[in-house]
Coordinates of C-alpha atoms and ligand atoms in Angstrom, one line a residue:
X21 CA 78.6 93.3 25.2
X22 CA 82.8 93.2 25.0
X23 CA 84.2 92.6 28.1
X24 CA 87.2 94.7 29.1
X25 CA 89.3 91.5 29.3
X26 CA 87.9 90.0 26.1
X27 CA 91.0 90.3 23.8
X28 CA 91.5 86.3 23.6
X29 CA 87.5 85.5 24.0
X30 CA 85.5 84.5 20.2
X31 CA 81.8 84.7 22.7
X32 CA 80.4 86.2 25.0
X33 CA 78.2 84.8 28.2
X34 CA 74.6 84.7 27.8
X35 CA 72.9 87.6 30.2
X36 CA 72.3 84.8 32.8
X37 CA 75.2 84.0 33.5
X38 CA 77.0 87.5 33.5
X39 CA 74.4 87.8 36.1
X40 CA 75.5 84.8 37.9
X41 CA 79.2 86.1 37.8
X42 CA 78.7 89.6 38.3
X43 CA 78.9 91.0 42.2
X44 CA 78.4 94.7 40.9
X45 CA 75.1 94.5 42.9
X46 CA 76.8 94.5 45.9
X47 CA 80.3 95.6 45.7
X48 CA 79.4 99.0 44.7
X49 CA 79.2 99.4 48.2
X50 CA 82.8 100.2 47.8
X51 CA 82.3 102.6 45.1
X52 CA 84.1 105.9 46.7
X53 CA 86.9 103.1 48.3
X54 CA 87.5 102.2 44.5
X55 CA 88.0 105.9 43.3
X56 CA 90.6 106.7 46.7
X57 CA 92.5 103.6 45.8
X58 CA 92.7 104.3 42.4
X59 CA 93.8 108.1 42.9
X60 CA 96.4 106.9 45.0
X61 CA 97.7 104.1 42.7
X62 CA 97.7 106.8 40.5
X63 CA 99.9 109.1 42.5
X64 CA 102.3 106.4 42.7
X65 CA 102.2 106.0 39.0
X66 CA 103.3 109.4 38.0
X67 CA 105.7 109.8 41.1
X68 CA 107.6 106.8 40.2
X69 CA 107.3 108.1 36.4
X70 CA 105.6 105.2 35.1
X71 CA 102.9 108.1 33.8
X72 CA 103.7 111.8 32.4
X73 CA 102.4 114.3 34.0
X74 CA 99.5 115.0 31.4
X75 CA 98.3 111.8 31.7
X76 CA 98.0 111.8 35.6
X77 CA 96.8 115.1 35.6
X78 CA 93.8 114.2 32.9
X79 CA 93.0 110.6 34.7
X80 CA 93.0 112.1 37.9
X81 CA 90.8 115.0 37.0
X82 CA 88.1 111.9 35.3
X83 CA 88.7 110.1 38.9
X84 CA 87.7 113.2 40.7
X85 CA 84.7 113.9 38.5
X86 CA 83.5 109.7 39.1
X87 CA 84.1 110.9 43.2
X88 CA 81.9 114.0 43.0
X89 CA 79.2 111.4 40.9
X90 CA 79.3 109.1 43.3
X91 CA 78.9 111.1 46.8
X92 CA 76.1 112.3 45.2
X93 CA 74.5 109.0 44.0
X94 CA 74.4 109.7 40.4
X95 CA 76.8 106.9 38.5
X96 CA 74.4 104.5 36.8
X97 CA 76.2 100.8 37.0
X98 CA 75.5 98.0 34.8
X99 CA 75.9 94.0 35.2
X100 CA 77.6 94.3 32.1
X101 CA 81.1 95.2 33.4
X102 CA 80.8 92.2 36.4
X103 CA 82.0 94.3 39.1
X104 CA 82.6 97.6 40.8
X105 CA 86.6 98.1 39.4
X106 CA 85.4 97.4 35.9
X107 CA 82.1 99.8 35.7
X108 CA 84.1 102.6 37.2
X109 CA 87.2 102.2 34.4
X110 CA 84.7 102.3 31.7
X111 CA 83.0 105.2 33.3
X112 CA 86.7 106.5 33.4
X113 CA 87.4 105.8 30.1
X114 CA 83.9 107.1 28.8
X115 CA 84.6 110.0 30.6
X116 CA 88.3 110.9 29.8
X117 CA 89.0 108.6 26.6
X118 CA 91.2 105.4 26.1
X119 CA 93.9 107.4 28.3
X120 CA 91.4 106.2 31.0
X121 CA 93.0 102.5 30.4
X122 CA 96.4 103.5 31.7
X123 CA 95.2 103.7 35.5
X124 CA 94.9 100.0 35.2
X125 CA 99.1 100.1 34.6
X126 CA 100.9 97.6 37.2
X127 CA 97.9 96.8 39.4
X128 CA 95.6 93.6 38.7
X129 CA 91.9 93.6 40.2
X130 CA 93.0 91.0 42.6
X131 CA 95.1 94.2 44.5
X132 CA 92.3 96.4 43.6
X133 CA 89.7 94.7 45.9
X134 CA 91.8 93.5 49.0
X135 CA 92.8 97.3 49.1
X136 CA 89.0 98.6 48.8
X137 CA 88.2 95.6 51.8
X138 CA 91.0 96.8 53.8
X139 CA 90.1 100.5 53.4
X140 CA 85.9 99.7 53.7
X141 CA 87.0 97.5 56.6
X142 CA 89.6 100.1 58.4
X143 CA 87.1 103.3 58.4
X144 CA 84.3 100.8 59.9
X145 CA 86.2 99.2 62.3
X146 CA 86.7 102.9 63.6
X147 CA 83.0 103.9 63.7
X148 CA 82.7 101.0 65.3
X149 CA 85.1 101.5 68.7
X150 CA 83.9 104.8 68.5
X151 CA 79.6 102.9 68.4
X152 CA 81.2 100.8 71.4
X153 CA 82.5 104.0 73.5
X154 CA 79.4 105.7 73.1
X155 CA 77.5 102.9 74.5
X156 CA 80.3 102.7 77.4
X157 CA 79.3 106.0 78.1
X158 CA 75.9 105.0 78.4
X159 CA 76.3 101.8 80.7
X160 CA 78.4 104.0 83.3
X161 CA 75.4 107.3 83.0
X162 CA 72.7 104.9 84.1
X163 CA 75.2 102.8 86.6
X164 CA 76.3 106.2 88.6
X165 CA 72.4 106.3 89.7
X166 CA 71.7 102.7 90.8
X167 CA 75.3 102.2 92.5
X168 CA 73.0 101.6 95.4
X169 CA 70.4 99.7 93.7
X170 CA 70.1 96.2 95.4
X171 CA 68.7 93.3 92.8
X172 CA 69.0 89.3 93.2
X173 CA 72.0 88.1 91.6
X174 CA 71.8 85.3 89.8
X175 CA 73.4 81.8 89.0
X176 CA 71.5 78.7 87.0
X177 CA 69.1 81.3 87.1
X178 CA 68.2 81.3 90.3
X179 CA 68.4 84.0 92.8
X180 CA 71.8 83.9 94.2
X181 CA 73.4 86.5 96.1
X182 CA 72.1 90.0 96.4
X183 CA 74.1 92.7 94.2
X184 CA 74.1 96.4 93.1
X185 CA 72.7 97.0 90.1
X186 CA 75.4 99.2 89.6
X187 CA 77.6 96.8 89.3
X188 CA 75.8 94.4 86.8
X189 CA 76.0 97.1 84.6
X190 CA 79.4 97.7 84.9
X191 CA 80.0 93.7 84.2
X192 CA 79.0 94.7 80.6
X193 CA 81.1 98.0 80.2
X194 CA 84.1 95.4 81.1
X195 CA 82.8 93.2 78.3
X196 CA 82.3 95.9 75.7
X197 CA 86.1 96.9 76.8
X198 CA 87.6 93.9 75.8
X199 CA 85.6 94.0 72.4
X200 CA 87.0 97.3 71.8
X201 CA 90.4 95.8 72.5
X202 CA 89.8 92.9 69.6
X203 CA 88.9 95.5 67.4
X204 CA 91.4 97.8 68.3
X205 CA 94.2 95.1 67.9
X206 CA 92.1 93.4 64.9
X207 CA 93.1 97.1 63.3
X208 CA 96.7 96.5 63.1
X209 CA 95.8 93.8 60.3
X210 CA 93.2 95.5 58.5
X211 CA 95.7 98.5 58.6
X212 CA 97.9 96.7 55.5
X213 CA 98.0 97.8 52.1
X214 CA 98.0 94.5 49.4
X215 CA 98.3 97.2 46.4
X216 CA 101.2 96.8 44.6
X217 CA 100.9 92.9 44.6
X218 CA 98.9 92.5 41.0
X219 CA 97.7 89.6 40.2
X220 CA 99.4 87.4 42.3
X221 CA 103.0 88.2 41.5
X222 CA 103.9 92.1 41.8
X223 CA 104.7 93.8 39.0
X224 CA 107.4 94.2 36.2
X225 CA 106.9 98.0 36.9
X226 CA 108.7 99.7 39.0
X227 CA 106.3 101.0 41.7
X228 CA 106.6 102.4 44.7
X229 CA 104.1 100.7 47.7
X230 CA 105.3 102.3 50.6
X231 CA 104.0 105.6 48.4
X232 CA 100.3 104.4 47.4
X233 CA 100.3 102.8 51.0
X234 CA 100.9 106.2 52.8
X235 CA 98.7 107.8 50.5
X236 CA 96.3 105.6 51.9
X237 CA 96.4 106.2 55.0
X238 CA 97.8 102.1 55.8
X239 CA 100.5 101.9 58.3
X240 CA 102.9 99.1 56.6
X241 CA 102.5 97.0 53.3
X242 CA 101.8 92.8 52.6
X243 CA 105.1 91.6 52.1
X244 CA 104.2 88.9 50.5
X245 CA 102.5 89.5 47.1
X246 CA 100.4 86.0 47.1
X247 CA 99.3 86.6 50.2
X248 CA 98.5 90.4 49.7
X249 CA 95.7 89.3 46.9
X250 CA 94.5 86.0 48.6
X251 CA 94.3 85.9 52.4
X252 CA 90.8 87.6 54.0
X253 CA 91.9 86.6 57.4
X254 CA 91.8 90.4 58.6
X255 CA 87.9 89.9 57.9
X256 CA 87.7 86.7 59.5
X257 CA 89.3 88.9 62.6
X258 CA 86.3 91.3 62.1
X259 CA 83.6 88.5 62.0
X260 CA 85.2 87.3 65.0
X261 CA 85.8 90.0 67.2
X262 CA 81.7 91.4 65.9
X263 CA 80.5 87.6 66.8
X264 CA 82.0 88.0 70.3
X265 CA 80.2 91.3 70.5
X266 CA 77.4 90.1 69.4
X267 CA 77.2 87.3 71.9
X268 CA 77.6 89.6 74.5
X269 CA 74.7 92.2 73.0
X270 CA 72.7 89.1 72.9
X271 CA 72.7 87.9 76.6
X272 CA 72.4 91.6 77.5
X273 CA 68.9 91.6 75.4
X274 CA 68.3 88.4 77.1
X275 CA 68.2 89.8 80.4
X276 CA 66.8 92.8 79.7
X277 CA 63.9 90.8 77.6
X278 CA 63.0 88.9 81.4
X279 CA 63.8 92.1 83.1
X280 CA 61.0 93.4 81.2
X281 CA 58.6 90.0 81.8
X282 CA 55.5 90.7 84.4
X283 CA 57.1 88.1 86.3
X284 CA 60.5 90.5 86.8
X285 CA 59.0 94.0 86.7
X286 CA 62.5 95.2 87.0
X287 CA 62.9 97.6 84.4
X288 CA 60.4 99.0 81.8
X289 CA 61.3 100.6 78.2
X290 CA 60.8 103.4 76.6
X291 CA 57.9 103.5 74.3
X292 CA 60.2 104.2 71.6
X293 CA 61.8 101.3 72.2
X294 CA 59.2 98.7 72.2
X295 CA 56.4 97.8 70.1
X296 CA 52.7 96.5 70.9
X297 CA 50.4 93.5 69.5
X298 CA 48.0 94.1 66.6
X299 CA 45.9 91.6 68.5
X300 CA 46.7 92.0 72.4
X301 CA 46.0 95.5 73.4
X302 CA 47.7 95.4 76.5
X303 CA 51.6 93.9 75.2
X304 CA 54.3 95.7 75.3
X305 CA 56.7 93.9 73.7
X306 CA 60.9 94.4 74.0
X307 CA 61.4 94.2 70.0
X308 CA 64.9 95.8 70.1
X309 CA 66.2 93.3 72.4
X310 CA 64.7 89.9 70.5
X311 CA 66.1 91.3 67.4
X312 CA 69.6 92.0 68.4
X313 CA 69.3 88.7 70.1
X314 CA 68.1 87.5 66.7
X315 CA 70.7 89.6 64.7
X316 CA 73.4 87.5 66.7
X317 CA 72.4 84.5 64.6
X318 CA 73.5 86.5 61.5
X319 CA 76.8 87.2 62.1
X320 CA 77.7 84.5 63.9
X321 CA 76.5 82.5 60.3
X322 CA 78.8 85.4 58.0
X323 CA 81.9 84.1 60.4
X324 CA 81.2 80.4 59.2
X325 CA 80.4 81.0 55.4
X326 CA 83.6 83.0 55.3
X327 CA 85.9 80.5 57.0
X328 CA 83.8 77.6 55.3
X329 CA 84.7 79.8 51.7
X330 CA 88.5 79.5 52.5
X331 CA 89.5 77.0 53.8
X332 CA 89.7 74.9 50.3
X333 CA 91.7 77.7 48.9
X334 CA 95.0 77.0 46.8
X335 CA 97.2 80.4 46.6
X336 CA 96.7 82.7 45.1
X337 CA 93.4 84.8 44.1
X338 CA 90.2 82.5 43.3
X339 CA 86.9 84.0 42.2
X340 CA 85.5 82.1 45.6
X341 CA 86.7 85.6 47.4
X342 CA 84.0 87.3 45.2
X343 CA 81.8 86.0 48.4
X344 CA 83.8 87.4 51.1
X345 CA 81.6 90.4 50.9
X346 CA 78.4 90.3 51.5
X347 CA 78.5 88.8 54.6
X348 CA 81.1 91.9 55.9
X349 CA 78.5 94.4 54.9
X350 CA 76.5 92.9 56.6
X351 CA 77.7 92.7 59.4
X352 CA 79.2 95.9 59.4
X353 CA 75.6 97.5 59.1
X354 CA 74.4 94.7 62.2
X355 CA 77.3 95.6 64.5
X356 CA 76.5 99.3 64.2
X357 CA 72.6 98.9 64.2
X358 CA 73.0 96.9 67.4
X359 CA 75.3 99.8 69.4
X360 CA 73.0 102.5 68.6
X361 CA 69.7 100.8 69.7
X362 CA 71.5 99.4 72.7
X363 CA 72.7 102.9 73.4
X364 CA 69.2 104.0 73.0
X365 CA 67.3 101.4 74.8
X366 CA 69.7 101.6 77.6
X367 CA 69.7 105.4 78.0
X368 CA 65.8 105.9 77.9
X369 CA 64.9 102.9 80.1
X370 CA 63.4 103.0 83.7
X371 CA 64.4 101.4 86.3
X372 CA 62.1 99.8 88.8
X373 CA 64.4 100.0 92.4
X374 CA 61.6 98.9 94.3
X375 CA 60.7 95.6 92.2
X376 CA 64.3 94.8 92.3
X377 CA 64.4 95.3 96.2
X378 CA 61.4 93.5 96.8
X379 CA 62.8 90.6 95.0
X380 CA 65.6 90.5 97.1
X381 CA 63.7 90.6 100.1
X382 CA 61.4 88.0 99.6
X383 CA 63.7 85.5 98.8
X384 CA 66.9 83.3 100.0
X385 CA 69.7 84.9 98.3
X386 CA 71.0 85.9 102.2
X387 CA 71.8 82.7 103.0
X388 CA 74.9 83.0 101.9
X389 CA 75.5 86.1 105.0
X390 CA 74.4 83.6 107.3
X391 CA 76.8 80.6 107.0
X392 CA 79.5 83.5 106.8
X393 CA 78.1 84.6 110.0
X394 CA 79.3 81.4 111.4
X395 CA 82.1 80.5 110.0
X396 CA 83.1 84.2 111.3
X397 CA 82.1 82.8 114.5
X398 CA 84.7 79.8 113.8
X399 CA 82.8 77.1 112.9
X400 CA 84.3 76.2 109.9
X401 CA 82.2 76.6 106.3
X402 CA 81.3 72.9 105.6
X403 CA 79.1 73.4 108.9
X404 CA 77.7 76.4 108.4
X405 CA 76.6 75.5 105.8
X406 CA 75.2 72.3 106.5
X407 CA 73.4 74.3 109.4
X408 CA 72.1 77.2 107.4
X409 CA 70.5 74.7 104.9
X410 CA 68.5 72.9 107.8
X411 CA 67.4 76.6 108.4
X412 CA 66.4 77.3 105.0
X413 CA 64.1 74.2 104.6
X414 CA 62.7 74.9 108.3
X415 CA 61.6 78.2 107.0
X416 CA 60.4 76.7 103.7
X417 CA 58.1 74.4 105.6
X418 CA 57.0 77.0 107.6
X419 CA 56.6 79.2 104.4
X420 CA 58.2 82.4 105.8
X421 CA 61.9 83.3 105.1
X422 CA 64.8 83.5 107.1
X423 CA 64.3 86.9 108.7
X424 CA 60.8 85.6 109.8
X425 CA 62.5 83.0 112.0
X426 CA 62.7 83.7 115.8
X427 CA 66.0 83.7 117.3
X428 CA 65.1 80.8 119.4
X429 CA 65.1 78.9 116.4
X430 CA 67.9 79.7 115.7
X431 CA 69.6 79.0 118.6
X432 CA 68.4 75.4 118.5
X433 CA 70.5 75.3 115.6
X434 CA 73.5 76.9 117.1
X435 CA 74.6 78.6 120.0
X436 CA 76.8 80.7 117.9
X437 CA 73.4 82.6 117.0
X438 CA 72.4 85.9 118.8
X439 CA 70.2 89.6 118.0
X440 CA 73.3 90.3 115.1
X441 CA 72.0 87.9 112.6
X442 CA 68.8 89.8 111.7
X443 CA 71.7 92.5 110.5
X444 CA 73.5 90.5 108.4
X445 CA 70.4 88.8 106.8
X446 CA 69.4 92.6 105.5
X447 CA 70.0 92.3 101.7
X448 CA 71.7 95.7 102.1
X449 CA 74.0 94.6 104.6
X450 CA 74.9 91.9 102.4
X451 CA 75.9 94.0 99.3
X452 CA 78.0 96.5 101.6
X453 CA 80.0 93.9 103.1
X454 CA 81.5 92.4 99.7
X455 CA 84.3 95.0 99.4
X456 CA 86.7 92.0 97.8
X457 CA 88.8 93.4 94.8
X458 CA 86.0 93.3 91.9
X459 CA 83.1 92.7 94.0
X460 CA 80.0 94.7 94.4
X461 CA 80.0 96.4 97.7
X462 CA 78.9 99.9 97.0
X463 CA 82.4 101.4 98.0
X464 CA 83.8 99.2 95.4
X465 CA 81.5 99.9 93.0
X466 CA 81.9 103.4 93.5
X467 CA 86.0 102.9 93.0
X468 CA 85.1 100.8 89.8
X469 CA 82.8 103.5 88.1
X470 CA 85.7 105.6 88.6
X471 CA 88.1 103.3 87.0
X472 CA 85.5 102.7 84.4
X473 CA 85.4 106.3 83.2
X474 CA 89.2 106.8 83.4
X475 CA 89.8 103.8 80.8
X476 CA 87.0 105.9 78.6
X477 CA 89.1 108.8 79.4
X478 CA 92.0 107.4 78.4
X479 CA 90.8 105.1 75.3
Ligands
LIG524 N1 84.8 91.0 41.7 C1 86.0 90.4 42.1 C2 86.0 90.0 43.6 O1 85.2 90.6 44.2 C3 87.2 91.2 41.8 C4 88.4 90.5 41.5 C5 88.3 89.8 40.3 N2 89.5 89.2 39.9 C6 89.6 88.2 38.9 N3 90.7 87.8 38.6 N4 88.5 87.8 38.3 O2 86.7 89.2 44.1

């Protein structure tokens, strides 16, 4: 088959190794991208006269007849023109005649892709804050009920300190906030139009890229053609800013996957969010969770191939950069999965207040309130605590827990002890009484859900 670019070629490749070259298989993806860059290269064209008016007028009427194919699935593509820019100028030119090889004037496919990326990347990037705010929404819904919700807190694991469940919640709308920021500010990059750079070199013609830019919809221009054609780091800012997300969906599925354990009890999902065993009858199993956790391992890997792809890279364009895409698709379509079934998963599931109490009641994590207790008193910290541990393994010999101890033992502790400590060992109590800026007393949770849904409002 004659290549497009075959003017100075005697042979052809064998179908093998077209097939090795090509990357039509996947960068079709940016198939309507291709056509909106095109159209506005080619408004550019005739504004800066480089085309008559006939011309423009019959190349963007073959344009808009490839647009209305493609929305509706029905160009065919072929390995045989390698990628996504050269199917659709044969199409064109099958389509409208040789005048079809004049859109192709002053632009070089090295342009032509960074400007679909930008564009694929800049329209995602938006559905993506928008995934985020959705799921915001969510995490505040579910958070408004459970503000007085008391579950263990924990550090190493272990049960710590007794907090609202409210306020756990909210740690992850925080998290999901500064994501939205990355991407947000990761925008202002992606927002850059390279056409206009050619090959590598801009162009003898004279063009106008402020003009095809705007048309665009970008909000400034490359200014430097070389790196127009050859840089992807606005991608490597999306794998980034998705792998951060990502590691945060991914401890949030952790949690919710032991949340879910018989062990915990503290929450159970909706049946449309969890699967069963083909051999157990009685699993239940939190799917959704494992495989965002799982999903985590994807993206994570499309941040190193990418870096890993250019970081041998002499200026300008290299045909390496054909790789730069699957992995973005990818994780474009992961990202997005992941938001909606988080959304989901988190809107339909129940919570079990009374496991979570129990587990707070049965337990140390008040230990803390009583060496504050003291040191209240005066005696100062080290002390307490120091005394409060000697309490703690008394009761654990005893096996009951600190409420179970009689105030006589505590006195022989400390004189400092009187009736008030059973109040302060209430895990209730214990939640209330952190009202520290960005702590979880229910006051100040109630003041941060507030705050929370302002930023959303104001987003
Ligand atoms: N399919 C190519 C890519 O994705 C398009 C650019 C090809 N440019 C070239 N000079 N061979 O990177």
């Amino acid at each position: 088959m004659k290549k497009l670019w075959g003017g100075r070629f005697q042979k052809t490749p064998e179908k093998w190794v077209d097939e090795f070259g090509a990357s039509i298989h996947f960068d079709k993806t940016l198939v309507k991208e291709d056509i909106l860059g095109s159209l506005a290269h080619l408004a550019m064209l005739r504004k800066c006269e480089i085309l008559s008016k006939e011309e423009a007028e019959r190349i963007k009427q073959g344009l808009e007849s490839l647009l209305q194919k493609a929305k509706k699935n029905e160009l065919v593509f072929s390995i045989d023109h390698e990628d996504i820019h050269l199917n659709l100028e044969k199409m064109l030119i099958d389509e409208i005649g040789p005048i079809g090889g004049k859109l192709h004037t002053a632009r070089s496919r090295n342009d032509q892709v960074a400007t679909d990326m930008h564009l694929y990347l800049k329209h995602h990037t938006e559905h993506i804050i928008e995934l985020i705010t959705a799921f915001q929404n969510t995490l505040v819904e579910k958070a408004e009920h459970h503000i007085e919700t008391i579950l263990p807190g924990y550090t190493h694991l272990q049960r710590a300190q007794p907090i609202s469940f409210a306020h756990h919640l909210l740690a992850y709308f925080w998290m999901m906030e500064r994501d939205k920021q990355r991407y947000s500010d990761a925008l202002k990059r992606i927002n850059q139009s390279p056409l206009g750079c050619g090959a590598l070199a801009g162009t003898t013609f004279p063009i106008d890229r402020q003009y095809s830019a705007k048309q665009l919809g970008f909000d400034s221009i490359y200014e430097n053609s070389l790196d127009g054609v050859s840089d992807r780091d606005f991608i490597l800012e999306f794998l980034s800013v998705s792998s951060i997300l990502m590691m945060h969906l991914s401890r949030f599925s952790e949690e919710i996957i032991l949340w879910c354990s018989q062990e915990f009890k503290f929450v159970e999902l909706d049946d449309t969010y969890a699967t069963g065993s083909s051999m157990m009858p009685q699993k239940k199993n939190p799917d959704m969770a494992e495989l965002v956790r799982g999903k985590t391992g994807r993206v994570y890997g499309s941040l190193m191939g990418l870096l890993t792809i250019m970081k041998g890279l002499p200026l300008a364009y290299n045909k390496d950069l054909q790789e730069d895409k699957e992995g973005m698709f990818d994780t474009v379509k992961t990202v997005q999965g992941c938001l909606e079934i988080f959304t989901g998963m988190i809107s339909t599931m129940t919570v079990n207040s009374n496991e979570m109490k129990k587990a707070t009641q049965h337990d140390f994590s008040n230990a803390t309130e009583l060496a504050d207790y003291l040191a209240k008193k005066g005696m100062p910290f080290r002390e307490a605590h120091e005394v409060v541990g000697k309490l703690v393994y008394t009761c654990i010999e005893k096996g009951i827990f600190l409420s179970d101890l009689p105030l006589e033992e505590y006195k022989k502790m400390s004189k400092q002890f009187a009736e008030d400590v059973y109040i302060v060992l209430d895990p209730k109590h214990a939640v209330e009484k952190r009202m520290s800026e960005g702590g979880t007393g229910f006051k100040k949770v109630t003041e941060a859900l507030q705050n929370a849904k302002q930023h959303l409002n104001n987003f």
